[in-house]
mmCIF file of C-alpha atoms in Angstrom:
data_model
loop_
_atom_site.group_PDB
_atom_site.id
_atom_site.type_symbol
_atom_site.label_atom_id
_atom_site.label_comp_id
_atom_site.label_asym_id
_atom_site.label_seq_id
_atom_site.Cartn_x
_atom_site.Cartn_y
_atom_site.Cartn_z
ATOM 1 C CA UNK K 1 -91.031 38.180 -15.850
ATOM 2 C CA UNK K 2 -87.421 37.247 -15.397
ATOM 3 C CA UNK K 3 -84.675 36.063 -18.347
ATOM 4 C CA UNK K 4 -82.190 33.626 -18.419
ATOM 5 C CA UNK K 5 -78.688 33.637 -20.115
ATOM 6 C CA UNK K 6 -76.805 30.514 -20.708
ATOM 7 C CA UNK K 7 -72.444 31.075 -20.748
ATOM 8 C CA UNK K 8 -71.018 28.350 -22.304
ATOM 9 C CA UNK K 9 -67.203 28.786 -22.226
ATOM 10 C CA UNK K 10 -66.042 26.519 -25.183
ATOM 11 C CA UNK K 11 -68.657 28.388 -27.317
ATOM 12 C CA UNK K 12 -66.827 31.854 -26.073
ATOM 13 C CA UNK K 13 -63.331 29.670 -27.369
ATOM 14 C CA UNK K 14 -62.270 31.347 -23.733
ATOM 15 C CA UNK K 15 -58.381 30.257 -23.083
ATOM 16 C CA UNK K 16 -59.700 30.837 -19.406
ATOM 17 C CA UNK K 17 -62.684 29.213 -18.811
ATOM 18 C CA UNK K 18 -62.377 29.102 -14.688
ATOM 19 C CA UNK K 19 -62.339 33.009 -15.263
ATOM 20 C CA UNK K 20 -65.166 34.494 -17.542
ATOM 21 C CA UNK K 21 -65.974 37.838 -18.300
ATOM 22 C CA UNK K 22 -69.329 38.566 -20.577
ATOM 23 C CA UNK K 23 -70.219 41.718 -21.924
ATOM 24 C CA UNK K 24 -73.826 42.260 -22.507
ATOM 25 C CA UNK K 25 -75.438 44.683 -25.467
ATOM 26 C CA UNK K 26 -78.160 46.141 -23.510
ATOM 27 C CA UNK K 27 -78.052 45.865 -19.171
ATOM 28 C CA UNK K 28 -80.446 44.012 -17.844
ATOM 29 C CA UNK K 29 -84.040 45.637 -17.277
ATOM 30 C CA UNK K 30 -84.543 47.457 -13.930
ATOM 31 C CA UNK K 31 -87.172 45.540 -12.457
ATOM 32 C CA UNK K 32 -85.048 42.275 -12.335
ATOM 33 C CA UNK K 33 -83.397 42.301 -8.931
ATOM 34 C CA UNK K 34 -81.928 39.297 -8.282
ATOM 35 C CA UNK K 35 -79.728 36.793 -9.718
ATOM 36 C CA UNK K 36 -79.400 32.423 -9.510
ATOM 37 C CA UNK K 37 -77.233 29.482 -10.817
ATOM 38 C CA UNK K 38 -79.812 27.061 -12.012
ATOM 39 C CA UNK K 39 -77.235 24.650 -13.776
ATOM 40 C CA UNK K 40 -73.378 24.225 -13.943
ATOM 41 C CA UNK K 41 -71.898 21.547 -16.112
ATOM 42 C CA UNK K 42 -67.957 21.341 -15.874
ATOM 43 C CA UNK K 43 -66.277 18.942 -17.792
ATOM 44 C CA UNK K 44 -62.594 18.271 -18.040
ATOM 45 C CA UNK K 45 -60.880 16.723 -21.406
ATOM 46 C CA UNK K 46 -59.029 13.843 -19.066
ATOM 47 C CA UNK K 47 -60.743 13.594 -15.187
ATOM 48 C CA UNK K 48 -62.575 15.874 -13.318
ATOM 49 C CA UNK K 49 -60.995 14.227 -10.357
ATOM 50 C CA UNK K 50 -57.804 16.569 -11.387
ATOM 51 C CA UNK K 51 -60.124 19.859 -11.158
ATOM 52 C CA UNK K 52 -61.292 18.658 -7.617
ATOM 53 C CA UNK K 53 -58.453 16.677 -5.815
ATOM 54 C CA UNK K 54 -55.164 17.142 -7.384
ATOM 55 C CA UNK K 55 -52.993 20.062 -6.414
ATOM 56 C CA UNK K 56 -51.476 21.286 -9.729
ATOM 57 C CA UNK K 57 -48.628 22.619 -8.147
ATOM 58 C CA UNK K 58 -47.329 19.319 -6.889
ATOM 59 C CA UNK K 59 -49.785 16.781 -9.331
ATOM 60 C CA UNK K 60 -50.741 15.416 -5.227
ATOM 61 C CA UNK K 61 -53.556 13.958 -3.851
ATOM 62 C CA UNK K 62 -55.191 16.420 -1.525
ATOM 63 C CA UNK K 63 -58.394 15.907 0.707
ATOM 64 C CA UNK K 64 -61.825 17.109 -0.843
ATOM 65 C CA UNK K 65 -62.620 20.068 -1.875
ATOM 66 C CA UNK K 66 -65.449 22.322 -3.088
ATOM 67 C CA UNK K 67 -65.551 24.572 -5.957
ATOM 68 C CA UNK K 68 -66.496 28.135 -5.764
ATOM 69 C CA UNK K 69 -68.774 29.719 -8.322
ATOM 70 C CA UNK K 70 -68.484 33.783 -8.323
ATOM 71 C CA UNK K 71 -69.901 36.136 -10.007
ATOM 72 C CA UNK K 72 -69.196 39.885 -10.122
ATOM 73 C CA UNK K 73 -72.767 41.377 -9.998
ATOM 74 C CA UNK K 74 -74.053 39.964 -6.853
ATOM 75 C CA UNK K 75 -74.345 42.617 -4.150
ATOM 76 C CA UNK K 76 -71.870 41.537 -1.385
ATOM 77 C CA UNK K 77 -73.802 44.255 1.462
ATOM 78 C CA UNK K 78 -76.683 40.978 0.863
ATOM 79 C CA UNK K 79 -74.697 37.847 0.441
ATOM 80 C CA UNK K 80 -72.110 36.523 3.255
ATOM 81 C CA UNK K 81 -69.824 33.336 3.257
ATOM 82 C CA UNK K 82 -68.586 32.614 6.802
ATOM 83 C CA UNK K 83 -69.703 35.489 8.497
ATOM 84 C CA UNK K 84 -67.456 38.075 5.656
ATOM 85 C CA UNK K 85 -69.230 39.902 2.467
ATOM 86 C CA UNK K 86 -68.912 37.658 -0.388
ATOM 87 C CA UNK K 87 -69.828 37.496 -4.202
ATOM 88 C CA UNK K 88 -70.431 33.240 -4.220
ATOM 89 C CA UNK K 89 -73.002 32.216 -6.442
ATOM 90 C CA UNK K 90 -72.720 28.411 -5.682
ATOM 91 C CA UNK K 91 -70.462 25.941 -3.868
ATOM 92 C CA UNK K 92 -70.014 22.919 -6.040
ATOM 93 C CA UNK K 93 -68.837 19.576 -3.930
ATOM 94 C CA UNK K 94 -67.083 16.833 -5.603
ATOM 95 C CA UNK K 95 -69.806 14.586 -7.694
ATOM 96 C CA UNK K 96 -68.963 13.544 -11.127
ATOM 97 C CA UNK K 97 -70.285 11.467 -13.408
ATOM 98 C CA UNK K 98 -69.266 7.643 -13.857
ATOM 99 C CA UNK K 99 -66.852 8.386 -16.562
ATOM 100 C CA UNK K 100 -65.286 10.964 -14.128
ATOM 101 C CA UNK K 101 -65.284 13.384 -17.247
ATOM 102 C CA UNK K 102 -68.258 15.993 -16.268
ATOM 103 C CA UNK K 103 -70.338 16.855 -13.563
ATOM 104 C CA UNK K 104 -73.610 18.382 -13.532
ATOM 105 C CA UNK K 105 -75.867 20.346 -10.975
ATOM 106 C CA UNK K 106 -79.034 20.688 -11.501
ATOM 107 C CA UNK K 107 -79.969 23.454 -8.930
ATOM 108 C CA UNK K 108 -83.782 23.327 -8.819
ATOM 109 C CA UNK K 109 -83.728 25.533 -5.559
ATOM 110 C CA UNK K 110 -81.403 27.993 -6.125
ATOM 111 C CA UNK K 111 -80.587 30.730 -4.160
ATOM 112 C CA UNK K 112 -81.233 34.273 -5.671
ATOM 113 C CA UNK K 113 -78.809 36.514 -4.266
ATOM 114 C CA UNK K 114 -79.631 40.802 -4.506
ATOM 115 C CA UNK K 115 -78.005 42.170 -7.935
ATOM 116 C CA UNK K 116 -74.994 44.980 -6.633
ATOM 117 C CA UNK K 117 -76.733 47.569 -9.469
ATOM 118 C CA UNK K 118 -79.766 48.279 -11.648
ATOM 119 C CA UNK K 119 -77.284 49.309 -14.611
ATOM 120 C CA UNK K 120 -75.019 45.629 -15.703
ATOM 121 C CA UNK K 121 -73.166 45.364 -18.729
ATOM 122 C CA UNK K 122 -71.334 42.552 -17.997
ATOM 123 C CA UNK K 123 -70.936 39.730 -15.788
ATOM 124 C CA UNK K 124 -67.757 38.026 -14.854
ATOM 125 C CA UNK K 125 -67.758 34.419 -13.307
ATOM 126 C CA UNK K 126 -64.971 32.861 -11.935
ATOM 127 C CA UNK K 127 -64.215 29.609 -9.754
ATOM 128 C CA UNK K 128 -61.851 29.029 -6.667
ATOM 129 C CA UNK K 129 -61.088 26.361 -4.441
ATOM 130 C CA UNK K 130 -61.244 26.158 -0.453
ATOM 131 C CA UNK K 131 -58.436 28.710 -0.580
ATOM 132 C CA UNK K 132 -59.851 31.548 -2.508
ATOM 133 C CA UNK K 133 -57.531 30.467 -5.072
ATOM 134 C CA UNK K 134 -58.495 31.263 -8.124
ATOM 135 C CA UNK K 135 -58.288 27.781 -10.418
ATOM 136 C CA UNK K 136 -55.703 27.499 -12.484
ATOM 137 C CA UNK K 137 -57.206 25.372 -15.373
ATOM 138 C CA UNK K 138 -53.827 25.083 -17.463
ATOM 139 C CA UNK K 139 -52.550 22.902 -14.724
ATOM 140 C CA UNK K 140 -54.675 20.039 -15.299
ATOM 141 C CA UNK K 141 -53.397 18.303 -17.989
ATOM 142 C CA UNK K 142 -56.550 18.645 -20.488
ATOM 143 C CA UNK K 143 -59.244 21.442 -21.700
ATOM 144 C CA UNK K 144 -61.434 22.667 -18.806
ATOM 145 C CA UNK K 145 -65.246 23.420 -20.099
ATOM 146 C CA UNK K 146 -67.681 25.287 -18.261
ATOM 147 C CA UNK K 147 -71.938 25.817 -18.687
ATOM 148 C CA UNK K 148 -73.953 28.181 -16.615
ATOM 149 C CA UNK K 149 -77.145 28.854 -16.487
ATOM 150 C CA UNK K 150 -77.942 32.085 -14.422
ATOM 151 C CA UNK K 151 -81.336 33.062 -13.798
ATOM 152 C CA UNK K 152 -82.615 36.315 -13.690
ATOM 153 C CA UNK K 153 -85.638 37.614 -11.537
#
């Protein structure tokens, strides 16, 4: 039997929230080996638009992008992006809501992707863009909230 453990960044008043890091009281049991996004709700204070296809640097336009959910305590020997080792979780393609405030997924088949250890205390989740950039959520011109659901099995 698995678990599942919700990370709600506005709850964790994180001044990050594109870069999490949780610490957990006991590690998760042994016989749990593997580790999914089942849901991901980002919402932005203004337009998610800005979090997608604006370049903070220059407050541009740019073509689509994804976003890239990480997370430290996936075993990258397993898991490959692009032929290279890699610790994604979930890509994340541009579809918000009709108010262009939030935008959920839903991820009914999720990939499970090998745990890196048997002995986690904490879990750290961050989001990039195409670049491997980490996001930079203070550039957007409004509060940046994040919801995960990871699934344990």
């Amino acid at each position: 039997m698995g678990f599942t453990i919700l990370i709600d960044s506005l709850t964790l008043n994180n001044f990050s929230p594109q870069d999490i890091t949780i610490y957990l009281e006991n590690s998760i049991p042994n016989h749990l080996t593997k580790v999914g996004l089942k849901y991901l709700f980002l919402y932005h204070q203004t337009d998610l638009m800005r979090v997608f296809l604006v370049d903070p640097k220059t407050n541009n336009l740019i073509t689509f992008k994804n976003i890239y959910v990480h997370c430290d305590i996936i075993s990258i020997d397993t898991n490959y992006l692009n032929g290279q080792k890699s610790d994604l979780l979930f890509v994340a393609p541009y579809n918000p809501s009709p108010t262009r405030k939030c935008a959920v997924y839903n991820i009914e088949n999720c990939l499970y992707k090998n745990l890196k250890s048997s002995d986690i205390t904490s879990i750290r989740i961050y989001l990039t863009d195409n670049n491997n950039n980490l996001l930079d959520s203070t550039s957007f011109g409004g509060q940046l909230a994040l919801v995960y659901e990871l699934d344990f099995v």
